[in-house]
């Protein structure tokens, strides 16, 4: 009667067509670097790069690290005991037997009439600590389990951040660093086939402190076992100096105040220059101003690197760490100081190295599986559904472009399980088309016109398609949330693949069918 056929699903408006075409072009644009030569992609901007390959595809190293939380608790108690000693001395309260025993700081107040004053002074030392004072003068200070758990958790999170900074400083790209359990860290380093230097860098606590050398007691007397209170014997890492140094326990300036460290040369020898922030520089200047002529020990991880004489006040907040360094050692030390100190020692529980040859075999096997799966799906859809099968195959190819483009755009890392997720997505992508086309056949058998059968196929199959894909998407989200490593890689490709396959199977296929209906005005279904 001269009337145009009804809109197929109401999606053939110009705005919708423009949106679908634009989204497809964006997907192809971001997927394009994956088919270009690697030498070209190196010159491309960082936001337009191919999908990053995981450890199992390009080779590299896998490290499982344990954070020594017992050392964190021990350090907290040691700091608490030193703070208690300083506070009691400042208040003029005599005490004896100050030590750390059984997970707490214990001591005895010598003057019983000052017990209440001692309790008040010790409570002000650390408000999170519990102070128990007995009638006989015995004092016990410690932390409850809730406070200790909070500090353990903070130590693990800080360790992860420090490890990430140190790995980034080495120039390793696409490293994966994540927490496992309560006190473990997984570090995956793609492309790093010799992880020994990385392990050396990660394993050092890099805790820098500055102490004054105790010159009141002869070193020989201290090494004989007579170490005065408030001082400690520390080994030396400088072969040109004495084997040990007697230094005061009090930290004059902490490495937390460092804001920069760079390797440089002084008199032709590699050294490390460092710079403090404003408060640290002020404190450093005051220490050097008040102790001209004395030795200042530079302590790294419990070993004295050097103990130079303070010849004049250093008021600029800058200093030099000298020692028997090689150029590489000076560079590594500067890197460690820039990244910050670990709050606890790290222990390596597991190490795996994947060679690039094995990764290349995985890529070849994955590519073959993907190509074969794609070919079989294409052949089946054409044989089963004819022209509409061709439409489904075009949507499937577009889905692959959208999937690769999405993974590239979000910076996802493709692993071998991720390839399995892509292969699975290809089958799931045409599932929606199968549901739509079978619904069209059913409607046509029930006497509907061609146009109405097509309309009903898209509209009535949509709920089934949405329900099945949402269930799989929820499973993928749970795998991503609670899984780790390869499981998360599979979950990412599966989740992104579900979203792109729904778009391609419904929107792209519907667009192709709508254009075909407008052009040919069919009398029967070509299925």
mmCIF file with all atom_site columns, C-alpha atoms in Angstrom, residues 81-96 98 107-109 114 117-119 121-122 125 139 141:
data_model
loop_
_atom_site.group_PDB
_atom_site.id
_atom_site.type_symbol
_atom_site.label_atom_id
_atom_site.label_alt_id
_atom_site.label_comp_id
_atom_site.label_asym_id
_atom_site.label_entity_id
_atom_site.label_seq_id
_atom_site.pdbx_PDB_ins_code
_atom_site.Cartn_x
_atom_site.Cartn_y
_atom_site.Cartn_z
_atom_site.occupancy
_atom_site.B_iso_or_equiv
_atom_site.pdbx_formal_charge
_atom_site.auth_seq_id
_atom_site.auth_comp_id
_atom_site.auth_asym_id
_atom_site.auth_atom_id
_atom_site.pdbx_PDB_model_num
ATOM 1  C CA . UNK A 1 81  ? 60.668 1.436  75.516 1.00 0.00 ? 81  UNK A CA 1
ATOM 2  C CA . UNK A 1 82  ? 63.048 4.181  74.322 1.00 0.00 ? 82  UNK A CA 1
ATOM 3  C CA . UNK A 1 83  ? 60.259 6.773  74.478 1.00 0.00 ? 83  UNK A CA 1
ATOM 4  C CA . UNK A 1 84  ? 59.368 5.602  78.009 1.00 0.00 ? 84  UNK A CA 1
ATOM 5  C CA . UNK A 1 85  ? 63.027 5.858  79.082 1.00 0.00 ? 85  UNK A CA 1
ATOM 6  C CA . UNK A 1 86  ? 63.278 9.430  77.745 1.00 0.00 ? 86  UNK A CA 1
ATOM 7  C CA . UNK A 1 87  ? 59.967 10.498 79.297 1.00 0.00 ? 87  UNK A CA 1
ATOM 8  C CA . UNK A 1 88  ? 60.792 9.100  82.772 1.00 0.00 ? 88  UNK A CA 1
ATOM 9  C CA . UNK A 1 89  ? 64.259 10.645 82.700 1.00 0.00 ? 89  UNK A CA 1
ATOM 10 C CA . UNK A 1 90  ? 62.762 14.006 81.776 1.00 0.00 ? 90  UNK A CA 1
ATOM 11 C CA . UNK A 1 91  ? 60.282 13.749 84.661 1.00 0.00 ? 91  UNK A CA 1
ATOM 12 C CA . UNK A 1 92  ? 63.033 12.804 87.125 1.00 0.00 ? 92  UNK A CA 1
ATOM 13 C CA . UNK A 1 93  ? 61.505 9.403  87.925 1.00 0.00 ? 93  UNK A CA 1
ATOM 14 C CA . UNK A 1 94  ? 64.043 6.687  88.680 1.00 0.00 ? 94  UNK A CA 1
ATOM 15 C CA . UNK A 1 95  ? 63.404 3.238  87.254 1.00 0.00 ? 95  UNK A CA 1
ATOM 16 C CA . UNK A 1 96  ? 65.226 -0.038 86.716 1.00 0.00 ? 96  UNK A CA 1
ATOM 17 C CA . UNK A 1 98  ? 63.582 -1.451 81.555 1.00 0.00 ? 98  UNK A CA 1
ATOM 18 C CA . UNK A 1 107 ? 60.216 -1.974 84.246 1.00 0.00 ? 107 UNK A CA 1
ATOM 19 C CA . UNK A 1 108 ? 60.166 -1.245 87.944 1.00 0.00 ? 108 UNK A CA 1
ATOM 20 C CA . UNK A 1 109 ? 59.665 2.242  89.398 1.00 0.00 ? 109 UNK A CA 1
ATOM 21 C CA . UNK A 1 114 ? 55.860 8.522  92.317 1.00 0.00 ? 114 UNK A CA 1
ATOM 22 C CA . UNK A 1 117 ? 53.057 10.375 88.332 1.00 0.00 ? 117 UNK A CA 1
ATOM 23 C CA . UNK A 1 118 ? 54.865 7.596  86.443 1.00 0.00 ? 118 UNK A CA 1
ATOM 24 C CA . UNK A 1 119 ? 51.521 6.222  85.258 1.00 0.00 ? 119 UNK A CA 1
ATOM 25 C CA . UNK A 1 121 ? 53.902 10.221 82.206 1.00 0.00 ? 121 UNK A CA 1
ATOM 26 C CA . UNK A 1 122 ? 53.850 6.780  80.549 1.00 0.00 ? 122 UNK A CA 1
ATOM 27 C CA . UNK A 1 125 ? 54.148 8.524  75.760 1.00 0.00 ? 125 UNK A CA 1
ATOM 28 C CA . UNK A 1 139 ? 55.039 -1.496 85.241 1.00 0.00 ? 139 UNK A CA 1
ATOM 29 C CA . UNK A 1 141 ? 53.221 -1.362 78.824 1.00 0.00 ? 141 UNK A CA 1
#
